[in-house]
Each structure stands twice: as structure tokens, then as C-alpha cells.
Coordinates of C-alpha atoms and ligand atoms in Angstrom, one line a residue:
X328 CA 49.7 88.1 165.8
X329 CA 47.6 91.5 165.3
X330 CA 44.0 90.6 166.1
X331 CA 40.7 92.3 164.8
X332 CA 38.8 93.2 168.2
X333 CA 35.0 92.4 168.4
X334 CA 34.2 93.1 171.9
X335 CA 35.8 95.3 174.7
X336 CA 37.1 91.9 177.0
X337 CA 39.5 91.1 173.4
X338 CA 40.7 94.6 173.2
X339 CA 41.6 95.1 176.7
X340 CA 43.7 91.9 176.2
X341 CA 45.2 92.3 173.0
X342 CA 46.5 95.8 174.4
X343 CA 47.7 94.1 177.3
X344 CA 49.6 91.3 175.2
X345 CA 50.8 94.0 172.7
X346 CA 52.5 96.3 175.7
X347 CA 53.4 94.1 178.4
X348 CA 54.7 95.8 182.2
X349 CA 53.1 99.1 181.4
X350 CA 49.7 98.8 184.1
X351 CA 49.1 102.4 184.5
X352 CA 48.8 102.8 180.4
X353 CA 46.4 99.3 181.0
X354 CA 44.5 101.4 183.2
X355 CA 43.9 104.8 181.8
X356 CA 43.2 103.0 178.2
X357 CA 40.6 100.4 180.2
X358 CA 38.9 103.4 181.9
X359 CA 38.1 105.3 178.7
X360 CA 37.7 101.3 176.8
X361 CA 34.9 101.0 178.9
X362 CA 33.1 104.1 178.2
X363 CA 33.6 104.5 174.8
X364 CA 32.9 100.9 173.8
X365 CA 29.3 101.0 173.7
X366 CA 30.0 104.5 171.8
X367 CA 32.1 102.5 169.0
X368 CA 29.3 100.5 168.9
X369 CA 26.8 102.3 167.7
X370 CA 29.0 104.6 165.4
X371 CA 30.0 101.5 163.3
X372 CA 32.9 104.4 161.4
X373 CA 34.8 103.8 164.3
X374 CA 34.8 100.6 164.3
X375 CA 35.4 99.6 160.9
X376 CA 38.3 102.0 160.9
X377 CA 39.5 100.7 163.9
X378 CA 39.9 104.3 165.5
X379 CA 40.6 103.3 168.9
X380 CA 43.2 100.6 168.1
X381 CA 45.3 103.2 166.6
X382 CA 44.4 105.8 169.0
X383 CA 46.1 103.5 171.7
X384 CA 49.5 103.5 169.7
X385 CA 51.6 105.9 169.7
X386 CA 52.7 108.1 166.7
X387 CA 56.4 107.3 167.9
X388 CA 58.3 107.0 171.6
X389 CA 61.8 108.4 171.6
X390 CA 63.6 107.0 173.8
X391 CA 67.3 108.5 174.9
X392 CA 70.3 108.6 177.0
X393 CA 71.0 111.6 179.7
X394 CA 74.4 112.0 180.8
X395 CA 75.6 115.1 183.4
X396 CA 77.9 115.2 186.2
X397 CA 77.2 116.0 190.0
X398 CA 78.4 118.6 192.1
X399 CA 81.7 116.1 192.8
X400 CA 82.5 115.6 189.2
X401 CA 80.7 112.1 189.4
X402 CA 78.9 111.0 186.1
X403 CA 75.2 109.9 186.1
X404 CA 73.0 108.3 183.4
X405 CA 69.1 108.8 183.1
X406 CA 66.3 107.7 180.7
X407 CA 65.0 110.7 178.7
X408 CA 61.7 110.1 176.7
X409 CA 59.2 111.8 174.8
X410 CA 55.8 110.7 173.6
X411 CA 54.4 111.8 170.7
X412 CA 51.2 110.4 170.9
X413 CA 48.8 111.3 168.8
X414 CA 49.2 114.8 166.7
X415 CA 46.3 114.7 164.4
X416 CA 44.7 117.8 166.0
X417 CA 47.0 119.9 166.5
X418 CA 51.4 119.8 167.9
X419 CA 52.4 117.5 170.6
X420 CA 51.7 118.7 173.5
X421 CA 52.6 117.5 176.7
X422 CA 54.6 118.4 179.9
X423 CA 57.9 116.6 181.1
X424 CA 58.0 114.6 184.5
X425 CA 61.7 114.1 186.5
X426 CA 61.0 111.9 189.2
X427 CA 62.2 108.2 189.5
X428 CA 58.9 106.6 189.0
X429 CA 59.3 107.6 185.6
X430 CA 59.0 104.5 183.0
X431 CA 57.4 103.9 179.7
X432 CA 54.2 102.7 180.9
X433 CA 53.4 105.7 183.4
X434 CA 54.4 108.0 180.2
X435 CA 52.0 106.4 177.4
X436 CA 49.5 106.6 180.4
X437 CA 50.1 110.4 180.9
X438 CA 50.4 110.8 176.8
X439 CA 47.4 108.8 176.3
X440 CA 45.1 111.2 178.7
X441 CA 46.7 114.2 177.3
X442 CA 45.2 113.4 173.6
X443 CA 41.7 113.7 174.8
X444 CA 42.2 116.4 177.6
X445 CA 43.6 118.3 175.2
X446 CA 40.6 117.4 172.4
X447 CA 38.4 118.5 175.3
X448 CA 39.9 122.5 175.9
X449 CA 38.9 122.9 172.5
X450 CA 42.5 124.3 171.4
X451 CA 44.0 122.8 168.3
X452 CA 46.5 121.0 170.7
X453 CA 47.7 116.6 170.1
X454 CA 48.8 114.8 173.0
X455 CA 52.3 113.8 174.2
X456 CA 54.6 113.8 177.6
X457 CA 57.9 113.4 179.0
X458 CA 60.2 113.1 181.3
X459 CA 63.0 111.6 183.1
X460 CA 63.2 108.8 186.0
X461 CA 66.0 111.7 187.5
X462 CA 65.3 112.9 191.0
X463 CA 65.3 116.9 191.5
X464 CA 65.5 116.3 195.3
X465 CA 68.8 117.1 197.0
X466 CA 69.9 118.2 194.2
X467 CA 71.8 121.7 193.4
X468 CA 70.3 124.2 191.2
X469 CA 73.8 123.9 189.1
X470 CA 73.1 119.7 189.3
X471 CA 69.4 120.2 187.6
X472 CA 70.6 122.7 185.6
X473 CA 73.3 120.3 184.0
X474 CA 70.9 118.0 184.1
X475 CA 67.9 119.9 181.8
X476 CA 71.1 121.3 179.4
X477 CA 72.0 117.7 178.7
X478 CA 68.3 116.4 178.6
X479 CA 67.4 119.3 175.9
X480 CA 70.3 118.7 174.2
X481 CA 68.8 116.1 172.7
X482 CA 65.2 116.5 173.1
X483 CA 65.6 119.5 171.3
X484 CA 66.1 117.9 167.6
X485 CA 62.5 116.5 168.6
X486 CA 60.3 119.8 169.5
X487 CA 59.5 122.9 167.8
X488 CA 56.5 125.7 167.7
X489 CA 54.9 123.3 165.3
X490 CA 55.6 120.2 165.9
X491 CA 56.1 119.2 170.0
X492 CA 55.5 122.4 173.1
X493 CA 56.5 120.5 176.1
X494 CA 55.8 122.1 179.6
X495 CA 56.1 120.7 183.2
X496 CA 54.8 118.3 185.2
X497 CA 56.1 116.7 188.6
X498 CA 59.6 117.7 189.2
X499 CA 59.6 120.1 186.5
X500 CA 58.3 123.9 187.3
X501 CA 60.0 127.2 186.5
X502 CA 63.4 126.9 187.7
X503 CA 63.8 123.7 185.2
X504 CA 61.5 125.8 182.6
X505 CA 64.1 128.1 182.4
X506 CA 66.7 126.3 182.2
X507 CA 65.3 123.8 179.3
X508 CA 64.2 126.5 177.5
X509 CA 67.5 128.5 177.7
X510 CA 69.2 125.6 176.2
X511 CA 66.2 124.6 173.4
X512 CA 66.7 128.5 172.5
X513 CA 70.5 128.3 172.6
X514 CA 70.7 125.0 170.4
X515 CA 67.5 125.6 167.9
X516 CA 68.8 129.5 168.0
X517 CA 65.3 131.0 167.6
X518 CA 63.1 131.9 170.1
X519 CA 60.2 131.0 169.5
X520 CA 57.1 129.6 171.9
X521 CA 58.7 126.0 172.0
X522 CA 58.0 125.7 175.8
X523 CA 55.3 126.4 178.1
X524 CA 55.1 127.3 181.8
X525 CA 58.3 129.9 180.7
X526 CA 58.8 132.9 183.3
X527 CA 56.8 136.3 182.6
X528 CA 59.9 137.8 181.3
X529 CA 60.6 135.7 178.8
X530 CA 57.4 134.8 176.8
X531 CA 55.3 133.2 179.5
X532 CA 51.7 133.6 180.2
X533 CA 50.1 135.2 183.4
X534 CA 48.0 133.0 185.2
X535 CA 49.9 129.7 183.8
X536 CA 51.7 128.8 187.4
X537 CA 47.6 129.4 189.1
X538 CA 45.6 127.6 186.4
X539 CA 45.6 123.6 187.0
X540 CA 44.3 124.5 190.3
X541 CA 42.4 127.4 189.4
X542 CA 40.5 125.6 187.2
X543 CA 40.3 122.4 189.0
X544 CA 38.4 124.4 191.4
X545 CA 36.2 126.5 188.4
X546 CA 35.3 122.5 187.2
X547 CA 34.4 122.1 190.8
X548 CA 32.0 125.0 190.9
X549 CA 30.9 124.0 187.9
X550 CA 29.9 120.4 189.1
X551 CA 28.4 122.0 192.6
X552 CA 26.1 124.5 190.0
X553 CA 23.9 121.6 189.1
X554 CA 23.2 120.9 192.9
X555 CA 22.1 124.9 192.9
X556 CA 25.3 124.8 195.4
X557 CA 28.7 126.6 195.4
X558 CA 32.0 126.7 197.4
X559 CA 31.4 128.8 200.2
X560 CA 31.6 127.3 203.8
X561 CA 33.0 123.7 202.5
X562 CA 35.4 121.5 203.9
X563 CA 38.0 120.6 201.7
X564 CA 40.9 118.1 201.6
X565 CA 43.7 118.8 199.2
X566 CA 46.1 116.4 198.8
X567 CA 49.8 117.2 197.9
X568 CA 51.5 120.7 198.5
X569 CA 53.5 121.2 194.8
X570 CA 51.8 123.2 192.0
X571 CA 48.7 121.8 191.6
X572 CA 47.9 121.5 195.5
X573 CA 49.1 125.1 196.2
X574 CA 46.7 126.9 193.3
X575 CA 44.0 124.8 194.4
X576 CA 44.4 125.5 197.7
X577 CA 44.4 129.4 197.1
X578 CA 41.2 129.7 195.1
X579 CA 39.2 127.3 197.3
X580 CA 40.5 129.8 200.2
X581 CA 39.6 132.8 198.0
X582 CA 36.0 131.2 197.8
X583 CA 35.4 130.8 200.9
X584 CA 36.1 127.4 201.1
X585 CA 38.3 125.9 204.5
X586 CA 41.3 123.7 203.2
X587 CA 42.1 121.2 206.1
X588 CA 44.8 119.2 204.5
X589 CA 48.0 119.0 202.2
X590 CA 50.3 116.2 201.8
X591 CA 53.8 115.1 200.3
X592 CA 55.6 111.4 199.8
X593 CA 56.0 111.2 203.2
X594 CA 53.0 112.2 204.8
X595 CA 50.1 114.5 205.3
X596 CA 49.3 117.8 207.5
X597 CA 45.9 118.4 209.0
X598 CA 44.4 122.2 209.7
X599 CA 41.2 121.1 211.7
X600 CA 40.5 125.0 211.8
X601 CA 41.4 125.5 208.1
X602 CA 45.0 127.1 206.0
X603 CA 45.2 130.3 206.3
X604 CA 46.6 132.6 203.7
X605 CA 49.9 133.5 205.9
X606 CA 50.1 129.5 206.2
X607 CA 49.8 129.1 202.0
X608 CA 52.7 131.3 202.1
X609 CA 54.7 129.5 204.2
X610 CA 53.8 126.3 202.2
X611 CA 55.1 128.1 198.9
X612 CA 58.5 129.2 200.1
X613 CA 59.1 126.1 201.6
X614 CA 58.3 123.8 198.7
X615 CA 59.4 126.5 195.8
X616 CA 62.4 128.1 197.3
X617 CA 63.4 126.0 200.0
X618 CA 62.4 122.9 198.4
X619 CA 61.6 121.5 202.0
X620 CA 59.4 118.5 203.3
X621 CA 55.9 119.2 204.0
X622 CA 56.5 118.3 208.4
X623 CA 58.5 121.3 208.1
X624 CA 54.8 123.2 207.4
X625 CA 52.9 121.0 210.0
X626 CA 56.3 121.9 212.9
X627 CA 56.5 125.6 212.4
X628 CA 52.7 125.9 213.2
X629 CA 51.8 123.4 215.9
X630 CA 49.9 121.2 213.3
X631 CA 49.2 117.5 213.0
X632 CA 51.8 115.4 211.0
X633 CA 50.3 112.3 210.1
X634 CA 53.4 110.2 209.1
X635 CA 53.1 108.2 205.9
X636 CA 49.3 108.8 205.8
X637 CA 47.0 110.3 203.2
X638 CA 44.3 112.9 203.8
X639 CA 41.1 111.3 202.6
X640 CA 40.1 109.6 206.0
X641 CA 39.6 113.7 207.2
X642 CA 36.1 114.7 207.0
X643 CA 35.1 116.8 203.8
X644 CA 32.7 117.9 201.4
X645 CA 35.1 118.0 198.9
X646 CA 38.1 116.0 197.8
X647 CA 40.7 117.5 195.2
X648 CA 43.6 115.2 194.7
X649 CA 46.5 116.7 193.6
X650 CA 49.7 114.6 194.0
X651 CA 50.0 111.5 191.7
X652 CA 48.4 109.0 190.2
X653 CA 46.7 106.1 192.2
X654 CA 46.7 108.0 195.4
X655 CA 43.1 107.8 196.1
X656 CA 42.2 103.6 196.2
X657 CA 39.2 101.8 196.8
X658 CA 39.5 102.3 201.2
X659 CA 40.7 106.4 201.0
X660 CA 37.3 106.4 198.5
X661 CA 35.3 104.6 200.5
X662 CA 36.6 106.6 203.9
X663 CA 35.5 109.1 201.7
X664 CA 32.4 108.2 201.1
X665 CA 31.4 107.3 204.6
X666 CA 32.6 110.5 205.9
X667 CA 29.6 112.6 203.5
X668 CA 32.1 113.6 200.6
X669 CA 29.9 114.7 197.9
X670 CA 32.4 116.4 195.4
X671 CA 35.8 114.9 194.0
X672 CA 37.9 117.0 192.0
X673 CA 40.8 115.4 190.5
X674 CA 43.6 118.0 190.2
X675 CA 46.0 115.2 189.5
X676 CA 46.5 112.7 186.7
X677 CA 44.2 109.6 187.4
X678 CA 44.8 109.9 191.4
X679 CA 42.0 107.7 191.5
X680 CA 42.2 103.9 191.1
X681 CA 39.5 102.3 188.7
X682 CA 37.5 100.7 191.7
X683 CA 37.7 104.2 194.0
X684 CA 36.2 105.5 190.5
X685 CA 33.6 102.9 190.4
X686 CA 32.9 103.4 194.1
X687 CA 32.1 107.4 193.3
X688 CA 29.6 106.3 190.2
X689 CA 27.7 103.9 191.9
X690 CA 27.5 106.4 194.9
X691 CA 26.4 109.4 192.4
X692 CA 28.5 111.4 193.9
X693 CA 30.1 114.7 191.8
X694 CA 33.3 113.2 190.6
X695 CA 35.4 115.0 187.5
X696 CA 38.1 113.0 186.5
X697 CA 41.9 114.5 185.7
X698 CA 41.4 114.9 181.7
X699 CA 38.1 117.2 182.9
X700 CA 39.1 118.7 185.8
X701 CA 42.6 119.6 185.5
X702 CA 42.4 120.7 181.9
X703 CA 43.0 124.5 182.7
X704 CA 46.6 123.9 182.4
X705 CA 47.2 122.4 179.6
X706 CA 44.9 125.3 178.0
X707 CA 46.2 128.0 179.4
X708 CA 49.4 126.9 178.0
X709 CA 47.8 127.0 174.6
X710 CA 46.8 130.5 175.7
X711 CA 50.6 130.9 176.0
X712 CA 51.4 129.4 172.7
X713 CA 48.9 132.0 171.0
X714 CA 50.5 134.8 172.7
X715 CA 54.4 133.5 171.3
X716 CA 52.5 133.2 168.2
X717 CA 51.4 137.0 168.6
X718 CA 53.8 138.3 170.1
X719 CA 51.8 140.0 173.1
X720 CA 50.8 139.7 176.6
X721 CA 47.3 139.4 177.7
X722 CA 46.6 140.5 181.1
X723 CA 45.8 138.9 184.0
X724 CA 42.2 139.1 183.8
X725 CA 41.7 138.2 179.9
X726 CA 43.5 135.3 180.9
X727 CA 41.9 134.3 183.8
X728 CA 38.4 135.0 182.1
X729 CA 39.6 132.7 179.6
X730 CA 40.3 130.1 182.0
X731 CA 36.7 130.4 183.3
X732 CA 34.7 130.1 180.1
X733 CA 37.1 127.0 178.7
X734 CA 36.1 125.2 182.2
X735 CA 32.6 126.1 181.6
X736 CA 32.9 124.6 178.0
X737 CA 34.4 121.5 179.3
X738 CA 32.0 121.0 182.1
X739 CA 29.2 121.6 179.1
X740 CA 30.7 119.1 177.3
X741 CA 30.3 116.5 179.8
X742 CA 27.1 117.2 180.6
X743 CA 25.9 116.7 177.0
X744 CA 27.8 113.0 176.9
X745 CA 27.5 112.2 180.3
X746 CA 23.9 113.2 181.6
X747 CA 21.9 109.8 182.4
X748 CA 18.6 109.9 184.6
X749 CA 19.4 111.1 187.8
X750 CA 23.3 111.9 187.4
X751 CA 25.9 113.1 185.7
X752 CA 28.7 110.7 184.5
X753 CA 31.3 113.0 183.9
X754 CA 33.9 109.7 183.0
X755 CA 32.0 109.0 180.6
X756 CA 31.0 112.5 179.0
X757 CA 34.8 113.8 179.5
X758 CA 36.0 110.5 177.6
X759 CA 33.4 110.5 174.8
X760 CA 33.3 114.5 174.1
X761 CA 37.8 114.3 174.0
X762 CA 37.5 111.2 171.8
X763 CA 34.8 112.2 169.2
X764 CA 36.9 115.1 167.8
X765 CA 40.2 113.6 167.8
X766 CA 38.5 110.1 165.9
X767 CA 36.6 112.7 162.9
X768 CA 40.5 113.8 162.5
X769 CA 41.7 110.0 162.2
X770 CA 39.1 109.4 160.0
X771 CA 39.7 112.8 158.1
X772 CA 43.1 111.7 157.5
X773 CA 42.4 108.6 155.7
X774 CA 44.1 105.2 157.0
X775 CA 47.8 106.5 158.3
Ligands
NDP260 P1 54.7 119.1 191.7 O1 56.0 118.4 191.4 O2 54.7 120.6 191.8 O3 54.1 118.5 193.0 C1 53.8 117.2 193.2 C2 53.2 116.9 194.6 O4 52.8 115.6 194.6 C3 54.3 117.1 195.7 O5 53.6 117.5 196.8 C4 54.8 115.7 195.8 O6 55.4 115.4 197.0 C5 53.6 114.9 195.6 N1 53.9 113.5 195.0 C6 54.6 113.3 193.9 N2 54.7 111.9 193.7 C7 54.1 111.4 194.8 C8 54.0 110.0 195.2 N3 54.4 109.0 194.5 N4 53.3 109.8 196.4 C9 52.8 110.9 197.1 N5 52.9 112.2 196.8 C10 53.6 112.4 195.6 O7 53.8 118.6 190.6 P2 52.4 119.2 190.0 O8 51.7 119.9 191.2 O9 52.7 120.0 188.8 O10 51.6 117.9 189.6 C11 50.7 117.2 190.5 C12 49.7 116.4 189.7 O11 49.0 117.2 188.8 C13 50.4 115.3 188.8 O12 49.6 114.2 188.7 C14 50.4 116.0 187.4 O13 50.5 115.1 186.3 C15 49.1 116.8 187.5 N6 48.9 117.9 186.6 C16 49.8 118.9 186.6 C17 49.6 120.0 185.7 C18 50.5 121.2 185.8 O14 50.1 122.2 185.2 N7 51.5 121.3 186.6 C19 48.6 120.0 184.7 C20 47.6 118.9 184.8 C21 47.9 117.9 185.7 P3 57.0 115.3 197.1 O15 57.5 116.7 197.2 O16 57.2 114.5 198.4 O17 57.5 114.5 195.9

């Protein structure tokens, strides 16, 4: 039976009870529950318009069957979804995930973040994601391609410039762009700027592929500004070695910063003396062209391999992980921790479990979560979306000073919600600062 929620504990369980099996949507909604709450509290509009009960529900889940064949004429069935979330600010917006953790649960988690990082970039953007539990790995370029043809062909009844801009995500980067968006073009017959993350020659924005990591590491800055401190001569771990990783890794390099690990599923590589640029090279036609295993990296130049191990027991100053979520647990936070770690950056999507989190607040430490940190990418994509809507190209450096400033906004906004006595609770401001926009819309709106 539906259940009016007086304090946090009832809520928590009543949205456990309501969406049973789905722990990573538990945990990202528990994380933000337990900073807005006190909020809610004392904004009693919220509360008697129950604003964060139907924030946690989605405006609708479709859910859908993907059929292609293999390379051997075999026939293969996936899960396609897309969550529409919550679209009172602005379209759906939202990248797609193929990778066979893929389920409901890890997709209204993803969704659910995306409404108030996207609240938080200051576009007029509402939050949704999608994805497949299909595996891109060992597979040919004509296999994914069938694969994204058949997966748009139904998406595509679902999106539009106006109504749902998806974009990628794990598993999903230009090659799978292109071919989604061929098909969403070939079925909708328009062209229009129904995708982000599209190639340069066809409508996409410069400086979308750099800016998750670019601006994961201008939100780093940021953060290291308050301590009158900046990049230059820091140790930095970085974990994974896909999109995200490899951007991150560039600027940090570019600021003088020494990168001394990146990671995949299988393990991670040390570089005691730091990547070079000739080494990030190597990294980005071996995972983008080649689509090869991270050892490869750590063989071909004499490097540490550390089997099935992830990078946060490596000494740092700074910690940007940028793999998955849950990759960074209570031990890797408190090796962390130990090791004089002052600065965590999270490039991915909650890497970090709620007790690593806890671990960084009660230590002080500089920590900006995911919704914060790794906002540039969503907004640069609604940089992209303003250019479709224009019909022009904005060059490098207007989009990469765009970047800049919307990183500095965020980090301004979290500040102003998040600044207690002696620190700066960045959870806390990020979550407060995304939701107060998006709740004035609900309320706005009236009871729908
Ligand atoms: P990619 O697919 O380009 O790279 C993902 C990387 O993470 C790979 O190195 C991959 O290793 C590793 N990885 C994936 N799953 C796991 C796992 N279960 N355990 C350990 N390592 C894993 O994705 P992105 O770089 O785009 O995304 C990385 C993170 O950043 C995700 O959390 C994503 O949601 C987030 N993000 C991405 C944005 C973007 O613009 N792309 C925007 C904002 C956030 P392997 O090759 O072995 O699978």
C-alpha cells in the first residue's frame, strides 16, 4: 500500500519495498535522501507536495526486445531500455550503456543522477539513460552495427530533438554514435540534433569526446583553488583507460600533473615515473581502434600489470575514478586515505560506495562526486544540441571556454549549499543545488 513518508528511515524503505532487486537505484536515491532530507524539512513545499517521492519515479521505462544476427548468421536477443526520468526541465537527456551489467536497477540509478547533474550545468536539459545488457567486446564492427540498427529501430519511435537526445556511455562511443544515429536519421528521415557525441562531420560538437575528463579535471582545480593550490607537480591515479580515463589523463598531463595509473576489467597498469604523452597515444589506439586489453599497454612498455587489481592502493594526491560504478569501496578509500590522498574526483558515475564516501567526509578531504564532477559532458552535449538547433559550429576554444565557466558555476554552486565550518560538502551542495531547480519545476507544474 502507498505510504505518506514522515522521516528519511520510512522513505528509504518504502522505496525499497516499491522497487525490489534494483540496489544501485537504492543507493544513489539514499545518498541524495540523506542530504536533502533535512532540506525537505525545512522547506515544508516539498514536503507537502511530496516532491521527492515523485522525483524517485520515473516518468515512464520502456522496456524492449533487440534482435540481430552474428557474423555466422546466428540470432541473438538483448534487453533495450530507455528511461525517461524526469523531463520537467527540459528533454530527456541521457546517454546509452551496452555492456552486460546492464539491468533496470543500474539504469534508474544512472537516470536518477542524470536529473540533478543535468539541473546542476544550468542547461534546460531532464534526465534519462539507456542501454543494453549486449557486450561490444569481440564483436565485429558489422555485428555492433546490426546490433545499434536494430536497437534504434525501435528506440527511435521514442527520441526526438524535443523530446529524448540520447548520447553514449560505456560501450557506446563514436563508432556506435554513428551508426545509431545513421539509422535514427534513416527511420525519423530528418536530421535533426537527436543524438549527441555525433562525429565532427555530421553535426557533432568539438571538444565533446575531451570534456567528461576535461572537466572532471577543471572541477578538480576548482576544488584545489580553495586550498590556494593547483595541479602542477601532483600524483595522480586514474582509474580505467575508455573515454573518460583517457581525457582525464590528458589534461592532468597537460597541467603538469604525473598520471601513475589506468585500469580495465581485468586489471590495472602502474607508471611509477608517470604516462607520457607517446604512452596516452598508445593507450588511445589500442582501446579506440584496436579495442585491445589494457596488459597490452603495461607489455609494450616494460610496465607493471597488476592482475585483477585496482589502482587506489598507489600513492597519490589525487584520485579520479573513471571506470564504473562501485569501484572505489570502503578499503581502496581507506588505502587512500592512509596513503595522503587529499583530492577525489569522480569522473565516473557513483565509483564510490556510500561508506568510501562517508570515509572522505569524515576525513575532509576534497571529494566531488559524479553528478558535480563529471558534469562537463553531459553539458557540452547541450552545447551540441544548441549548435543542431543553430545550425553552426563553435570552435574549439568557445567551446572549451564554455566548458570552463559551466565547471566553475557548478563548483560555485556547491560551495553555496555545501560550505559548513571548516569544509566543503560538495555531496551535499551538488545534491541540494541539482534538486532545488528541478523541485520549483514540479511544483510549477501543479500535481502531475
Ligand atoms: P568507456 O566504455 O569508454 O570506458 C569504460 C572503462 O571502464 C573501460 O576502461 C572499462 O574497461 C572500464 N570498466 C567498465 N566496466 C567495468 C567494470 N565493471 N569493472 C572495471 N572496469 C570497468 O566508458 P566511459 O569512459 O564513457 O565511461 C566511464 C564512466 O564515466 C562511467 O561510469 C560513465 O557512466 C561515466 N560518464 C561518462 C560520460 C561520457 O561522456 N562518456 C559522462 C559522464 C559520466 P573494459 O574495457 O575492460 O570494459
Amino acid at each position: 500500500m502507498e505510504q505518506v513518508n514522515n522521516s528519511l528511515a520510512s522513505f528509504i524503505e518504502n522505496l525499497k519495498r516499491r522497487n525490489p532487486g534494483e540496489p544501485e537505484f537504492h543507493q544513489a536515491v539514499t545518498e541524495v535522501a540523506e542530504k536533502i532530507w533535512p532540506f525537505i524539512e525545512a522547506h515544508p513545499k516539498y514536503q507537502e507536495n511530496r516532491i521527492f517521492e515523485r522525483l524517485t519515479e520515473p516518468d515512464r521505462v520502456v522496456l524492449f526486445r533487440v534482435t540481430w544476427t552474428d557474423d555466422s548468421g546466428q540470432v541473438h536477443v538483448n534487453k533495450g531500455y530507455r528511461i525517461q526520468f524526469n523531463g520537467v526541465i527540459g528533454p530527456y537527456k541521457g546517454g546509452l550503456r551496452f555492456h552486460p551489467s546492464v539491468n533496470l536497477g543500474v539504469l534508474k540509478f544512472l537516470a536518477f543522477e542524470q536529473i540533478l547533474k543535468n539541473s546542476l550545468t544550468t542547461l534546460p536539459m531532464g534526465g534519462g539513460k539507456g542501454g543494453s545488457d549486449f557486450d561490444p567486446k569481440g564483436k565485429s564492427d558489422s555485428e555492433v552495427m546490426r546490433f545499434c540498427q536494430s536497437f534504434m529501430t525501435e528506440l527511435h519511435r521514442h527520441i526526438g530533438p524535443d523530446v529524448d537526445v540520447p548520447a553514449g556511455d560505456i560501450g557506446v562511443g563514436g563508432r556506435e554514435v554513428g551508426y545509431l544515429f545513421g539509422q535514427y536519421r534513416r527511420l525519423a528521415n530528418e536530421f535533426t540534433g537527436t543524438m549527441t557525441g555525433k562525429g565532427l562531420e555530421y553535426g557533432g560538437s568539438l571538444i565533446r569526446p575531451e570534456a567528461t575528463g576535461y572537466g572532471t579535471v577543471y572541477f578538480a582545480q576548482n576544488m584545489l583553488a580553495t586550498r590556494n593550490q593547483d595541479l602542477k607537480g601532483k600524483v595522480c591515479t586514474v582509474s580505467g583507460s575508455g573515454n573518460v580515463a583517457q581525457y582525464t589523463a590528458e589534461k592532468l598531463i597537460e597541467l603538469g600533473a604525473s598520471v601513475v595509473s589506468l585500469s580495465d576489467s581485468s586489471g590495472s597498469v602502474h607508471m611509477p615515473d608517470g604516462l607520457t604523452t607517446e604512452q596516452l597515444e598508445y593507450v588511445m589506439d589500442l582501446k579506440n581502434v584496436r579495442r585491445g586489453r589494457i596488459r597490452e599497454f603495461a607489455d609494450a612498455f616494460g610496465l607493471e600489470f597488476r592482475a585483477g587489481k585496482r589502482p587506489w592502493d598507489i600513492k597519490c594526491d589525487c584520485a579520479f575514478p573513471s571506470a564504473t560504478q562501485n569501484e572505489l569501496e570502503e578499503e581502496d578509500a581507506r588505502a587512500l586515505l592512509a596513503n595522503g590522498c587529499f583530492v577525489v574526483a569522480e569522473g565516473a558515475n557513483m565509483p564510490t560506495t556510500l561508506a568510501g564516501t562517508k570515509l572522505f567526509e569524515e576525513a575532509k578531504i576534497l571529494f566531488g562526486p559524479g553528478k558535480a564532477a563529471n558534469a562537463g559532458g553531459v553539458a557540452i552535449s547541450g552545447i551540441e544540441m544548441t549548435q543542431n538547433s543553430m545550425r553552426l559550429q563553435w570552435t574549439r576554444e568557445e567551446v572549451d571556454n564554455k566548458l570552463k565557466e559551466i565547471m566553475k558555476n557548478i563548483h560555485g554552486k556547491c560551495v553555496k549549499y555545501g560550505q559548513k565550518d571548516d569544509y566543503i560538502d560538495y555531496v551535499k551542495g551538488a545534491n541540494v543545488a541539482g534538486f532545488v531547480k528541478v523541485a520549483d519545476a514540479m511544483l510549477a507544474f501543479g500535481v502531475v
